[in-house]
Each structure stands twice: as C-alpha cells, then as structure tokens.
Amino acid sequence: FPKVRHAAPILSLPNAFSVEDLQDWETRNLKLLPAGTQLDYTLEPKLDGLTIVITYEHGVLKQAATRGNGELGDDVTANVRTIRSIPLKIPTRPDGPTPPPLLVVRGEVLFLKKDFEAVNKRQAEQELPLYINARNTASGTLKQKDSRITASRPLSCFVYAVVASGGIKWDSQWETLEYLRDMGFPVAPDAGYFPTLSHIIQQLPTWESRRHRLDFEIDGVVIKINNLRVQDELGFVGKDPRGSTAYKFPAEEMTTKLTGVTVNIGRTGKVTPTAQLEPVFLGGVTVVNASLHNYDQIEKLDIRLGDTVIVKRSGQVIPYLFAPVIGARDGSETAIQPPSLCPFCNTAIIQPEGLVDYYCPNITCPERVYRSLEFFVSKGAMDIEGMGGQTVKIL
Ligand code: IVH
C-alpha cells in the first residue's frame, strides 16, 4: 500500500493492570500539574480491533490509513470505503453540525461478534478453514489488495478521537465523543463520564462481566482525563500519552503446548478427554488442563499431541481448548485416538451406533461407581452435607 504521513503522531496507550496502577497513574499526573487541579475522566471500552485514521475534507471522506509506526501508515482508503458504518459524507443527518474544512478522526476497525460468526459460518458451508481470531481476521480483511474481498466481509468501526480539526478545539473528551456522535459517526456505546477516579474504579468490576454481553470484543477499558487542555499539558512518554491509560482485563486467550490427553469416565460411562497443557497464565489463574469436549471435536479441529494450541477461558467458565495453531507444527505431532480399553476397569470401550461419544459399558467400573456416588450426594441431588467427592473416595 502507498504510505501516508499522519496529520499528528498516532500514539499508543500505557497499560494498567490493577486499581493500584490506576491510582499511581493519577498520582504521577497530579504531581506534574498545578496544585489543586481536579481531574475528571471518561471511561470507554477498549475495542479489540485495529486503529484507523480517517481524513474528511469539507465533510467528504478523502483518505483512510492504518496506524503503521504512528507516523506513517498504509493507505487503505478503497477498503475503508466499503465499511458500512463509516460515513462517506458528514454530517449524516441534515440537522447535524457542519464539519470543519479538515477533520481527521481516529477509530477502531473490528468485527461485531455476530458478523465474525457469520463469516465463519460461510467458511464452514464452503468447507474452508475457520478463522480463529476476530482481530487478526479484521486486520487481514482491512489489508486486502482487492477491496471486493474487504467488501464481502462485514467489518465495523467505532470512532473515539479527533486527530486534527483545522484548529477547532474541544474542551473535553466527553464533548468530542458527543460531537462525533452528532456528526453521525459510530461511537461505541457504554462510554461514560465520571467526576473522579474513584467513580471509575467502582465501575471496573461491572465491566469485566459486561464485556461478555457486548456486541464486540474488548480487551479492557480506556480511561482518559476528560479535560483535553490538561491532556495536552501532560504530553507523552515515548509513544504513550500521560493523559490516557488502558486498564487491561486478564487475558482470556493464550497459546501453549498440548502435552497429553487424559481419559475421564463419567457416571454414565461416558469417556471425556481432558487436555494436559504446559502451564499458562490465563484469566488470572494458572491453567494446566482444559476441556476437549469429545473425540469427534478433536478430529474435527485436527488437534494433535504436541500441538501449539489456543486455550480460552472467559469469566468463571472452565478453560477449553479452542483450536490448534497449524502453522506452528514441526511434523513431530501425533494423532489422538480414543482409548480402546477403560483405564479404570480394562473393559473394551464402545461407541454406540449413531452417537459421537464413547462409553465404558461396565456398570461396576470403579470409576463409574465413584462418579455415581459423588453425583448422588451432591447439591443438585441428595445434597448430603459434609459429604463430597473426597469423602466418597475415602469410603
Ligand atoms: S485512545 C492517545 N480509545 O488501543 C489516544 N484507543 O492499546 C490513544 N483502542 O492503539 C488511543 N479502544 O488502537 C483509545 N476507546 C479507545 C480505544 C483505543 C481501542 C486501541 C487503539 C490503541 C490501542 C492501545
């Protein structure tokens, strides 16, 4: 793509991972500002897509570029023109504000969750490989040489900042978001204004659950000092502005190595494979095994022993093995087969006609008996207080 020089440096964001990090961030900023400065903030979803910088001249879309190295980006104008939510002409409403002669906005290009699922459904129908990661797929889609391919995939965009505006200045980030919205730009829902950092901190727990209900993927929230003059005054360190920070959620997706598969037998005799993993820190805990559902799934996803695999965990859900990274194979990986004998009682494993699951058919299998009793005493059944799996095992 031809290179484009950005109207102003396209900065990144520093990261905070805890409430303490946020408080330190505010303390550092207050030390640089005149005594008695009061800081108010905006809180916005941190959209998990890729930066786009769009230039409008007299309200007409003239150019769109990727972030690149922050100074020079790739000219992806033809592709961006195919994104429905990006206006080709502003304002989009007759009563919207008149745009300044030059307006450069910054936003994030991404797939809405439902659109990414639809893209994958189409791939599956055509027996083509599924896309694993929405963000990488959005990036690949935006950087297509043939804009007809970009047009065939439903990308979306949300705008969150003004990079240049021919001298017009807004006092605050909150006003900027309102202006962009009035002009007809798509602005991410759920952004909020808060008078103090304590208010922001109170909001954080709700965001970690809210993220799963949003129409798009986020990997955190962005906290910005609302007063844009103060933002300017604080300046930046390297490529990170001092006046804004990202509060990152614990990662929900990681890659690691599949080192083994253990076989579990349930109370009905059902065989469930469990992935043994090289330990990986995911969603705030160290994960060493993950659910593999069943052998049918292993075959469909073509998961092999020794594979580098993507493991996901959202909220309190049990971690599960999402997909192998085919490109990371070195040829030493081996196929995973269902067991031929039950590892607990040596009975031949069966696959009943028409079912995807395998079973140990022995009703006196010690593992089946144990799992049955564990279920019998559990909360959902007889709810025998003080009697759990551990006690059943001892008895
Ligand atoms: S503001 C100086 N706001 O996160 C302004 N960035 O990890 C810096 N991002 O490169 C950006 N949502 O691509 C901002 N609401 C949001 C954002 C956001 C996602 C991205 C952006 C940035 C990256 C930094």
PDB file of C-alpha atoms and ligand atoms in Angstrom, residues 11-13 15 44-47 50-51 67 106 108 160 222 224 241 244 246, ligand 1:
ATOM      1  CA  LEU A  11       0.010   7.479  19.861  1.00  0.00           C
ATOM      2  CA  SER A  12      -0.477   4.225  21.697  1.00  0.00           C
ATOM      3  CA  LEU A  13      -1.650   3.768  25.307  1.00  0.00           C
ATOM      4  CA  ASN A  15      -1.312  -0.163  30.370  1.00  0.00           C
ATOM      5  CA  GLU A  44     -14.577   3.865  27.206  1.00  0.00           C
ATOM      6  CA  PRO A  45     -14.477   0.253  26.096  1.00  0.00           C
ATOM      7  CA  LYS A  46     -11.047  -0.741  24.772  1.00  0.00           C
ATOM      8  CA  LEU A  47     -12.072  -2.076  21.399  1.00  0.00           C
ATOM      9  CA  LEU A  50      -7.058  -2.090  14.770  1.00  0.00           C
ATOM     10  CA  THR A  51      -6.572   1.640  14.596  1.00  0.00           C
ATOM     11  CA  ARG A  67      -1.597   3.265  12.277  1.00  0.00           C
ATOM     12  CA  ARG A 106      -9.338   8.036  14.804  1.00  0.00           C
ATOM     13  CA  GLU A 108     -11.015   1.097  15.610  1.00  0.00           C
ATOM     14  CA  TYR A 160     -13.189   7.738  19.588  1.00  0.00           C
ATOM     15  CA  VAL A 222      -9.639   3.114  28.325  1.00  0.00           C
ATOM     16  CA  LYS A 224      -8.944   9.338  29.674  1.00  0.00           C
ATOM     17  CA  PRO A 241       0.260   9.736  26.294  1.00  0.00           C
ATOM     18  CA  SER A 244      -4.925   8.321  28.963  1.00  0.00           C
ATOM     19  CA  ALA A 246      -5.729   1.320  29.210  1.00  0.00           C
TER      20      ALA A 246
HETATM   21  S1  IVH B   1      -7.300   6.224  22.617  1.00  0.00           S
HETATM   22  C1  IVH B   1      -3.813   8.984  22.512  1.00  0.00           C
HETATM   23  N1  IVH B   1      -9.532   4.858  22.916  1.00  0.00           N
HETATM   24  O1  IVH B   1      -5.929   0.546  21.919  1.00  0.00           O
HETATM   25  C2  IVH B   1      -5.008   8.182  22.202  1.00  0.00           C
HETATM   26  N2  IVH B   1      -7.646   3.736  21.976  1.00  0.00           N
HETATM   27  O2  IVH B   1      -3.509  -0.433  23.247  1.00  0.00           O
HETATM   28  C3  IVH B   1      -4.732   6.736  22.215  1.00  0.00           C
HETATM   29  N3  IVH B   1      -8.092   1.403  21.387  1.00  0.00           N
HETATM   30  O3  IVH B   1      -3.654   1.936  19.642  1.00  0.00           O
HETATM   31  C4  IVH B   1      -5.820   5.875  21.795  1.00  0.00           C
HETATM   32  N4  IVH B   1     -10.192   1.359  22.007  1.00  0.00           N
HETATM   33  O4  IVH B   1      -5.951   1.226  18.713  1.00  0.00           O
HETATM   34  C5  IVH B   1      -8.251   4.828  22.502  1.00  0.00           C
HETATM   35  N5  IVH B   1     -11.570   3.803  23.233  1.00  0.00           N
HETATM   36  C6  IVH B   1     -10.301   3.765  22.805  1.00  0.00           C
HETATM   37  C7  IVH B   1      -9.722   2.599  22.261  1.00  0.00           C
HETATM   38  C8  IVH B   1      -8.384   2.626  21.862  1.00  0.00           C
HETATM   39  C9  IVH B   1      -9.200   0.655  21.490  1.00  0.00           C
HETATM   40  C10 IVH B   1      -6.801   0.879  20.867  1.00  0.00           C
HETATM   41  C11 IVH B   1      -6.049   1.836  19.978  1.00  0.00           C
HETATM   42  C12 IVH B   1      -4.669   1.900  20.595  1.00  0.00           C
HETATM   43  C13 IVH B   1      -4.619   0.659  21.416  1.00  0.00           C
HETATM   44  C14 IVH B   1      -3.612   0.771  22.543  1.00  0.00           C
END
